[in-house]
XYZ file of C-alpha atoms in Angstrom:
645
model
C 103.487 70.681 169.219
C 102.371 68.461 166.595
C 104.640 65.698 164.974
C 105.129 67.520 161.778
C 105.646 70.887 163.499
C 108.572 69.523 165.397
C 110.046 68.676 162.130
C 110.292 72.174 160.844
C 111.790 73.867 164.129
C 115.261 75.354 164.073
C 116.288 72.210 166.163
C 114.143 69.634 164.071
C 115.106 66.781 162.010
C 115.304 68.826 158.849
C 117.635 71.432 160.306
C 119.933 68.621 161.395
C 119.870 66.679 158.159
C 120.116 69.635 155.767
C 122.785 72.152 155.807
C 121.445 75.672 155.725
C 117.805 74.727 156.310
C 115.668 77.697 157.353
C 112.133 77.164 158.840
C 109.461 79.236 157.056
C 106.182 80.034 158.443
C 104.220 79.202 155.363
C 105.807 75.855 155.022
C 104.898 74.929 158.497
C 101.371 76.210 158.101
C 100.932 74.050 154.878
C 102.513 70.901 156.571
C 100.075 71.174 159.418
C 97.186 71.643 157.217
C 98.236 68.364 155.111
C 98.887 66.599 158.330
C 95.292 67.408 159.480
C 93.857 66.540 155.959
C 95.737 62.953 155.822
C 94.405 62.191 159.390
C 90.906 63.113 158.670
C 91.010 61.712 155.283
C 89.620 65.192 153.868
C 90.363 67.341 150.879
C 92.869 70.312 150.939
C 93.566 72.726 148.082
C 96.675 74.732 148.594
C 98.041 77.670 146.557
C 101.564 77.804 147.687
C 103.452 80.798 145.808
C 107.062 80.392 144.819
C 109.527 80.208 147.846
C 107.132 78.927 150.301
C 108.816 75.355 150.195
C 105.757 73.382 149.201
C 107.527 70.179 148.326
C 108.988 69.726 151.887
C 105.574 70.846 153.505
C 103.773 67.876 151.874
C 106.679 65.259 151.716
C 107.098 65.602 155.564
C 103.522 64.633 156.601
C 103.255 62.145 153.912
C 106.421 60.371 155.238
C 105.282 60.535 158.719
C 101.797 59.072 158.038
C 100.868 55.650 158.148
C 99.655 53.834 155.046
C 100.487 54.257 151.352
C 100.862 57.428 149.688
C 100.559 58.466 145.739
C 102.573 61.642 144.708
C 101.436 62.766 141.140
C 103.349 65.454 139.470
C 102.604 67.547 136.219
C 105.926 67.086 134.740
C 108.647 64.416 134.412
C 111.144 67.039 135.500
C 109.442 67.395 138.980
C 108.757 63.602 139.053
C 112.392 62.963 138.745
C 113.433 65.684 141.147
C 111.208 64.322 143.791
C 112.085 60.711 143.267
C 116.092 61.343 143.038
C 116.481 64.305 145.138
C 113.827 65.474 147.543
C 112.173 62.221 148.675
C 115.516 60.586 149.668
C 116.702 63.583 151.401
C 113.586 63.773 153.552
C 113.185 59.978 153.887
C 116.885 59.595 155.453
C 115.836 62.310 158.059
C 112.298 61.289 158.877
C 111.370 57.682 157.611
C 114.464 55.565 156.606
C 112.428 52.340 156.810
C 109.817 53.698 154.119
C 110.136 52.215 150.588
C 109.763 54.687 147.701
C 109.195 53.912 144.032
C 109.081 55.713 140.778
C 106.565 54.719 138.093
C 106.068 56.197 134.706
C 103.779 55.533 131.711
C 104.820 52.346 129.700
C 106.212 54.562 126.984
C 109.075 55.431 129.221
C 110.283 51.947 129.387
C 112.142 49.741 126.952
C 110.072 46.977 125.609
C 112.752 44.090 124.861
C 110.364 42.222 122.694
C 109.664 45.098 120.454
C 113.509 45.656 120.192
C 113.991 42.335 119.241
C 111.432 42.611 116.657
C 112.882 45.847 115.338
C 116.215 44.245 114.989
C 114.627 41.643 112.668
C 113.381 44.473 110.470
C 116.643 46.418 110.592
C 117.307 45.878 106.940
C 114.085 47.968 106.345
C 115.506 51.094 108.040
C 117.936 53.653 106.904
C 121.510 53.513 108.229
C 121.038 56.102 110.972
C 118.125 54.211 112.344
C 120.219 51.197 112.242
C 123.115 52.714 114.158
C 120.715 54.073 116.847
C 119.263 50.666 117.191
C 122.799 49.261 117.945
C 123.235 51.798 120.771
C 119.899 50.874 122.047
C 120.647 47.263 122.139
C 124.059 48.009 123.687
C 122.411 50.166 126.395
C 119.708 47.415 126.890
C 122.336 45.075 128.335
C 123.531 47.534 130.785
C 120.455 49.316 132.212
C 118.866 48.250 135.455
C 115.279 49.854 135.066
C 115.000 50.363 131.243
C 114.055 53.756 131.660
C 114.488 55.237 128.043
C 115.080 58.727 129.849
C 118.702 57.562 130.150
C 119.148 57.318 126.321
C 120.082 60.656 124.556
C 119.781 58.861 121.259
C 115.928 58.624 121.638
C 115.271 62.109 123.096
C 114.448 63.614 119.680
C 113.476 60.580 117.742
C 109.925 59.817 118.381
C 109.731 57.166 115.325
C 112.595 55.062 116.840
C 111.087 55.386 120.394
C 107.824 53.991 119.199
C 109.742 50.861 117.809
C 111.419 50.147 120.981
C 108.512 50.843 123.362
C 105.019 49.467 123.973
C 101.424 50.986 123.970
C 98.550 49.496 125.608
C 97.383 48.436 122.310
C 100.419 46.536 121.072
C 101.679 45.128 124.403
C 101.179 41.306 124.557
C 100.781 41.281 128.339
C 101.304 37.776 129.768
C 101.439 36.389 126.441
C 104.742 38.207 125.691
C 107.667 35.836 125.524
C 109.641 38.423 127.406
C 107.094 38.901 130.206
C 109.166 37.757 132.893
C 111.950 40.260 132.238
C 109.644 43.235 131.386
C 110.844 46.528 132.788
C 107.337 47.894 132.990
C 106.080 44.964 135.034
C 109.138 45.136 137.216
C 108.450 48.810 137.817
C 104.738 48.168 138.746
C 105.745 45.390 141.165
C 108.210 47.607 142.850
C 105.492 50.281 143.172
C 102.952 47.807 144.690
C 105.521 47.249 147.530
C 106.479 50.742 148.016
C 104.988 53.067 150.786
C 105.513 56.134 148.659
C 104.964 56.018 144.908
C 105.619 58.919 142.715
C 103.529 59.010 139.516
C 102.464 61.783 136.908
C 99.049 63.025 136.243
C 98.780 61.509 132.736
C 99.484 57.906 134.527
C 97.235 58.552 137.415
C 94.248 59.444 135.279
C 94.908 56.649 132.567
C 94.699 54.266 135.383
C 91.579 55.884 136.956
C 89.730 55.817 133.557
C 90.707 52.195 133.180
C 92.723 52.972 130.070
C 95.705 50.781 131.051
C 96.302 47.561 133.070
C 98.353 46.564 135.892
C 98.441 49.587 137.754
C 94.795 49.584 139.104
C 95.891 47.743 142.286
C 98.162 50.594 143.582
C 95.372 53.326 143.531
C 92.723 51.814 145.553
C 95.256 50.737 148.199
C 96.589 54.361 148.730
C 95.798 56.114 151.898
C 96.735 59.561 150.698
C 97.053 61.267 147.099
C 98.889 64.521 146.525
C 98.857 66.317 143.366
C 101.629 68.872 142.890
C 101.251 71.057 139.880
C 97.665 70.629 140.480
C 96.549 73.388 138.168
C 97.115 70.913 135.201
C 94.682 68.309 136.765
C 91.102 69.485 135.220
C 92.269 69.410 131.658
C 94.332 66.227 132.058
C 91.133 64.479 133.834
C 88.969 65.517 130.843
C 91.323 64.092 128.509
C 91.286 60.666 130.124
C 87.467 60.608 130.823
C 87.094 61.012 127.072
C 88.161 58.770 124.003
C 90.549 59.234 121.170
C 91.756 57.666 118.002
C 94.645 58.845 115.727
C 95.835 57.968 112.240
C 99.147 57.020 113.895
C 97.548 54.097 115.802
C 95.758 52.788 112.569
C 98.957 53.132 110.516
C 100.879 51.371 113.099
C 98.432 48.409 113.245
C 98.874 48.196 109.326
C 102.683 48.431 109.645
C 102.680 45.551 112.375
C 100.468 43.448 109.947
C 102.881 43.777 107.231
C 105.846 42.855 109.309
C 104.330 39.676 110.546
C 103.441 38.756 106.941
C 106.991 39.384 105.890
C 108.515 37.235 108.808
C 105.916 34.899 110.616
C 102.925 34.527 108.394
C 104.568 34.738 104.807
C 101.515 33.125 103.161
C 99.113 36.211 103.973
C 99.910 38.140 101.012
C 96.332 39.557 100.920
C 96.564 40.879 104.405
C 99.727 42.646 103.573
C 98.185 44.138 100.525
C 95.229 45.253 102.508
C 97.455 46.713 105.235
C 99.203 48.976 102.425
C 95.606 50.013 101.102
C 94.436 50.932 104.677
C 97.681 53.046 105.210
C 97.214 54.968 101.918
C 93.507 55.734 102.756
C 94.379 56.884 106.275
C 97.141 59.304 104.770
C 94.626 60.600 102.281
C 92.235 61.307 105.267
C 95.215 63.213 106.858
C 95.482 65.406 103.643
C 91.947 66.608 104.235
C 93.294 68.910 107.010
C 95.718 71.934 106.696
C 99.289 70.840 106.461
C 100.454 72.950 109.474
C 99.615 71.595 112.918
C 96.120 72.742 113.935
C 93.000 72.024 116.446
C 89.528 72.485 115.320
C 85.792 71.478 115.689
C 85.406 67.868 114.452
C 81.548 68.296 114.481
C 81.841 71.113 111.822
C 84.727 69.380 109.878
C 82.867 66.138 109.927
C 79.987 67.685 107.850
C 82.264 68.696 104.900
C 81.442 66.734 101.846
C 85.070 65.785 101.057
C 85.518 64.823 104.649
C 82.402 62.604 104.504
C 83.648 60.885 101.483
C 87.126 60.094 102.802
C 85.667 59.044 106.172
C 83.360 56.542 104.377
C 86.504 55.067 102.490
C 88.445 54.580 105.746
C 85.361 52.900 107.343
C 85.160 50.802 104.127
C 88.956 49.604 104.062
C 89.041 49.209 107.761
C 86.042 46.582 107.432
C 87.679 44.839 104.477
C 91.126 44.666 106.443
C 89.327 43.249 109.527
C 87.632 40.636 107.290
C 90.863 39.527 105.873
C 93.164 39.319 109.020
C 90.200 37.370 110.779
C 91.218 34.464 108.647
C 94.459 34.207 110.557
C 92.928 34.066 114.008
C 94.482 31.608 116.170
C 97.646 31.156 114.211
C 100.002 33.635 116.147
C 99.731 35.579 119.254
C 100.610 38.952 117.888
C 98.116 38.502 114.985
C 95.401 37.805 117.433
C 96.291 40.924 119.493
C 96.208 42.872 116.223
C 92.773 41.616 115.206
C 91.530 42.713 118.719
C 92.841 46.080 118.359
C 91.605 46.585 114.928
C 88.145 45.690 116.000
C 88.353 48.166 118.980
C 89.829 50.752 116.571
C 86.706 50.311 114.221
C 84.289 50.476 117.008
C 85.890 53.669 118.163
C 86.030 55.142 114.676
C 82.359 54.579 114.422
C 81.752 56.310 117.792
C 83.653 59.404 116.748
C 81.738 59.596 113.615
C 78.507 60.043 115.695
C 78.966 63.700 116.668
C 75.470 64.484 117.637
C 75.996 63.175 121.381
C 75.420 66.014 123.734
C 77.703 66.714 126.865
C 80.997 66.183 124.933
C 83.434 68.064 122.760
C 84.296 66.518 119.386
C 87.515 67.984 118.155
C 90.613 67.232 116.173
C 94.318 68.005 116.487
C 96.913 67.558 113.679
C 100.620 67.136 113.717
C 102.788 67.311 110.392
C 101.865 63.681 109.610
C 99.018 62.678 111.735
C 95.596 63.538 112.953
C 93.734 62.734 116.316
C 90.044 62.604 116.949
C 88.878 63.495 120.391
C 85.586 62.997 122.316
C 86.098 64.923 125.599
C 83.543 65.225 128.205
C 82.663 68.988 128.916
C 82.704 68.427 132.712
C 84.408 65.936 135.017
C 83.130 67.458 138.295
C 80.430 64.963 139.163
C 82.574 61.874 138.352
C 85.798 62.983 139.847
C 84.124 64.924 142.794
C 82.126 61.795 143.687
C 85.282 59.719 143.392
C 87.294 61.941 145.895
C 84.031 62.234 148.253
C 83.649 58.506 148.608
C 87.202 57.330 148.511
C 88.126 57.245 152.278
C 91.545 58.600 151.766
C 93.151 62.176 152.136
C 93.730 64.324 148.984
C 95.962 67.086 148.397
C 95.895 69.526 145.553
C 98.729 72.107 145.474
C 100.370 74.507 142.974
C 101.735 78.072 142.800
C 98.647 78.984 140.577
C 95.305 77.666 141.705
C 93.370 80.801 142.913
C 91.978 83.849 141.079
C 92.134 86.765 143.425
C 92.658 84.455 146.456
C 89.433 82.645 145.520
C 89.322 78.917 144.411
C 85.998 78.839 142.850
C 87.122 78.107 139.333
C 89.496 75.222 140.267
C 87.092 73.513 142.701
C 84.082 73.763 140.504
C 85.944 72.076 137.642
C 86.793 69.077 139.700
C 83.729 69.003 141.977
C 85.696 69.498 145.028
C 83.153 71.526 146.693
C 83.861 70.194 150.244
C 87.529 70.825 150.228
C 89.211 73.236 152.689
C 91.422 76.001 151.038
C 94.515 77.770 151.934
C 96.548 80.578 150.337
C 100.130 81.025 151.232
C 101.853 84.025 150.187
C 105.407 84.013 148.868
C 108.065 85.087 151.347
C 109.975 86.969 148.507
C 110.473 90.745 148.731
C 108.687 91.319 145.204
C 108.446 95.059 145.682
C 112.232 95.378 145.858
C 113.217 92.221 143.834
C 111.028 92.792 140.763
C 109.328 95.236 138.561
C 106.243 94.817 136.359
C 106.372 97.145 133.437
C 103.192 97.755 131.156
C 104.824 99.713 128.132
C 102.986 102.698 126.716
C 102.194 103.112 122.921
C 102.122 99.452 121.760
C 99.826 98.189 119.042
C 96.583 96.686 120.235
C 96.902 93.111 121.150
C 94.828 91.735 118.179
C 96.717 93.726 115.622
C 98.232 91.347 113.216
C 101.508 93.253 112.236
C 102.535 94.338 115.882
C 105.493 91.728 115.538
C 107.852 94.746 114.335
C 107.119 96.809 117.451
C 107.502 93.733 119.741
C 110.852 92.842 118.041
C 112.014 96.348 118.607
C 111.040 96.374 122.097
C 112.515 93.143 122.899
C 115.860 94.252 121.394
C 115.946 97.338 123.437
C 115.361 95.191 126.545
C 117.908 92.520 125.668
C 120.628 95.039 125.126
C 119.926 96.710 128.367
C 119.985 93.370 130.291
C 123.252 91.857 131.245
C 121.511 88.560 132.231
C 119.130 86.096 130.305
C 115.813 87.012 128.602
C 112.721 84.928 128.109
C 110.212 85.947 125.320
C 107.058 84.119 126.096
C 104.307 84.076 123.289
C 100.681 82.804 123.018
C 101.070 81.662 119.475
C 103.644 79.960 117.380
C 103.097 82.350 114.497
C 104.041 85.396 116.400
C 107.039 83.645 117.888
C 108.134 82.595 114.347
C 107.756 86.227 113.273
C 109.660 87.833 116.067
C 112.391 85.188 116.001
C 113.083 85.997 112.309
C 113.088 89.807 112.909
C 115.715 89.386 115.874
C 117.709 86.880 114.005
C 121.368 88.307 113.560
C 120.448 91.430 115.400
C 121.571 90.207 118.836
C 125.191 89.602 119.865
C 124.078 86.693 122.213
C 122.877 83.144 122.022
C 119.197 83.108 120.663
C 117.308 79.799 121.328
C 113.982 79.089 119.811
C 111.429 76.482 120.780
C 111.414 73.608 118.382
C 115.022 73.709 117.556
C 115.979 70.789 119.891
C 114.345 69.189 123.088
C 112.960 71.427 125.936
C 115.722 70.057 128.124
C 118.616 70.813 125.773
C 117.336 74.276 124.865
C 116.964 75.097 129.008
C 120.465 73.750 129.464
C 121.945 76.014 126.812
C 120.064 78.976 128.052
C 121.440 78.288 131.705
C 124.924 77.732 130.665
C 125.119 80.768 128.603
C 123.963 83.248 131.286
C 122.886 86.044 128.947
C 120.887 84.147 126.294
C 117.451 84.873 124.888
C 114.729 82.230 124.746
C 111.683 82.342 122.598
C 108.861 79.903 123.574
C 105.281 79.326 123.814
C 102.904 77.508 126.305
C 105.411 74.533 127.325
C 107.915 77.273 128.530
C 105.332 79.273 130.558
C 105.525 76.834 133.366
C 107.594 73.934 134.797
C 110.809 76.113 134.046
C 113.142 77.032 137.161
C 116.059 79.240 136.085
C 117.745 81.135 139.018
C 120.138 83.901 139.148
C 121.297 86.154 136.516
C 120.628 83.547 133.786
C 116.995 84.874 133.831
C 116.575 88.613 134.849
C 113.905 89.800 132.262
C 110.660 87.828 131.249
C 108.667 89.560 128.293
C 105.049 88.401 127.477
C 103.494 89.328 124.184
C 99.984 89.552 125.259
C 97.548 88.336 127.699
C 97.202 84.392 127.566
C 93.472 84.117 126.620
C 92.950 80.821 125.058
C 92.674 80.793 121.185
C 89.135 81.559 119.886
C 89.602 78.627 117.656
C 90.162 76.407 120.609
C 87.375 73.634 120.085
C 87.373 72.466 123.849
C 87.179 76.190 125.097
C 84.360 76.944 122.501
C 82.270 73.799 123.637
C 82.577 74.921 127.275
C 81.554 78.589 126.501
C 78.714 77.324 124.401
C 77.557 74.866 127.214
C 77.853 77.937 129.706
C 75.613 80.114 127.553
C 73.087 77.372 127.367
C 73.131 77.335 131.205
C 72.776 81.052 131.373
C 76.249 81.523 132.730
C 78.588 84.400 132.060
C 81.416 82.496 130.121
C 83.938 85.128 129.871
C 84.016 85.772 133.608
C 83.748 82.067 134.764
C 85.775 80.198 132.130
C 88.026 82.473 129.854
C 89.049 85.125 132.394
C 90.122 82.766 135.224
C 91.897 80.509 132.733
C 93.892 83.591 131.388
C 94.754 84.847 134.858
C 96.112 81.622 136.089
C 98.137 81.297 132.919
C 99.575 84.883 133.322
C 100.494 83.819 136.769
C 102.354 80.835 135.516
C 104.426 83.064 132.940
C 105.031 85.594 135.635
C 106.075 82.834 137.938
C 109.332 82.131 135.907
C 111.026 85.574 136.843
C 111.825 85.278 140.715
C 112.686 81.909 141.859
C 115.032 82.720 144.653
C 115.398 85.300 147.335
C 118.286 86.725 145.694
C 116.755 86.941 142.135
C 115.684 90.185 140.695
C 114.318 91.350 137.374
C 111.650 92.822 135.339
C 108.336 91.434 133.990
C 107.193 93.137 130.764
C 103.548 92.424 129.543
C 102.962 94.014 126.265
C 99.206 94.286 126.325
C 97.541 97.540 127.313
C 94.263 95.883 128.152
C 95.771 95.409 131.746
C 95.269 99.113 131.969
C 92.532 100.094 129.671
C 89.840 97.197 130.425
C 88.063 96.747 133.395
C 89.013 93.217 134.065
C 92.808 94.355 133.809
C 92.703 94.944 137.481
C 92.000 91.203 138.250
C 95.037 90.248 136.416
C 97.212 92.727 138.219
C 95.677 91.993 141.601
C 96.708 88.214 141.107
C 100.355 88.810 140.138
C 102.949 89.130 142.962
C 103.297 92.745 144.628
C 105.977 93.923 142.262
C 106.889 97.699 141.849
C 104.967 98.829 138.700
C 105.603 101.185 135.945
C 104.606 102.288 132.473
C 107.970 103.734 131.406
C 110.186 101.174 129.769
C 113.452 103.180 130.406
C 112.530 103.029 134.230
C 112.365 99.447 133.936
C 115.565 99.034 132.167
C 117.265 101.154 134.793
C 115.880 98.922 137.495
C 117.530 96.034 135.458
C 120.752 97.762 135.714
C 120.698 98.888 139.150
C 119.545 95.344 140.552
C 122.218 93.749 138.652
C 124.902 95.808 140.162
C 123.477 95.271 143.618
C 123.608 91.615 143.187
C 127.119 91.641 141.954
C 128.347 93.802 144.886
C 126.620 91.528 147.189
C 128.166 88.394 145.828
C 131.646 90.022 146.308
């Protein structure tokens, strides 16, 4: 018996340390495969469906192995769970001598220097911001690690958060007067000394792409890297191997120059004036885009005559701004940093204007106030695949949704993991008796614009028949808003809508209510774990094919066509199947859970590719009769209640 196998036996260390621990065959299989991958410094891709116990399956061999390990997660929620709950439990049982550390991106840590600067400018802020700043200051005297996640006052205030945290652009590094007390530096020092470091994918790839400083010493030293929620890795890797520039960055530079001119360098009135002019022309640039948040093709937008003119003005004012602030070089450390940041921003601006480069997608995304330009590589397979192949460490990629019909071609091809071993582990749940998949008849076609009324009627019917909670998952914000307005005041239970509070607070209200209705888009399709009667019905408005307006998708599709590859079957269909698996995975989270999944898209039965979607879903009972699905909801609810008594 291997060392890790002994851990998972009925008499093993986990059974002794964790009350109610039950060995699972799939969990043991996964742990042994990871143990082998770590020992041989190989690459393993594992799809472990809900209920297999994948977290313990990778933590046990990682803790038993020699050397340093990096565990990377897709969400902060899982990162916190691993560090505060799962890792301490297993470490105590298996390797109490091992040191663990949690490391987040710099925007998660209080910057005491920027807090001091914000306090100096407090008179410029409204009374609400001033009150919040006082609370942040009070908390800063008590916190041990400076993690702003502890501060409720910052959770829904990105502007205040930006005032009291740093970015790689505005951080002064060793030149900072508060460097010795920096929470970020302390967190990184702790991570360097640790045996197991929990990070997230964004931080991992920011370091890998040399986008940040101070973390690079950790990654090369690790002997094992585990990616949980690995289905997110290809898209995140693409972002960090590309470049981007936002209007927010330019306006922040201008704001900081104005602040310095008001406090430290009062004779630089011309610099303050140029900063105001730059801010205005950047805001004019934002006005060239639709007011509602959107994404689009920057190559096409760039050629618009009005856009050419405003971009020319931005470049002109940016050049003048640099010329003016350069006259203050050497007078103040922060001004020297701002000059360097502005020159880098100008170079990046010029790069993003040269949209004729091949092999990249040039795209933009807007928020209500800002615009971000992106230059993203169409493939990271060669670069990342070579890194993995020549790294001399063990790599593990795991998620509940990596395969399409039990094949990993789509995932491994995107990351260049052609030599990886693969493993599919089915869920131990009894889906045929615990869950029902309903594909309702007589719904309007998925592309019919005014199908919102029929969806709202169907949702109301299901909600009223459901004594537990209901998720309505949408593929677009516009449909969500229309259905939400139609359901408003028609339901006698709490209705929670994405955007009306933080994701964390909405989920907490949903769970506490026990019979609430939650309407959400992409961020609620994954990383949400609601167990029991609080979630018994999941309604999906249509198959989650990426929007035809998605610039990244369009670029990849166009590239596939040029290579003579069927873009629909190799890109669009696999992505949609994995996304549907994620949404469906919200329903059954526990062996005692039961419920109904309703997919309001008849393409599952009328199109040939529909069978591939259904084959990738758990083996639930199936029906096209909505009344039968409602009866299943009622019967399983009654059975659960009887069992609990």
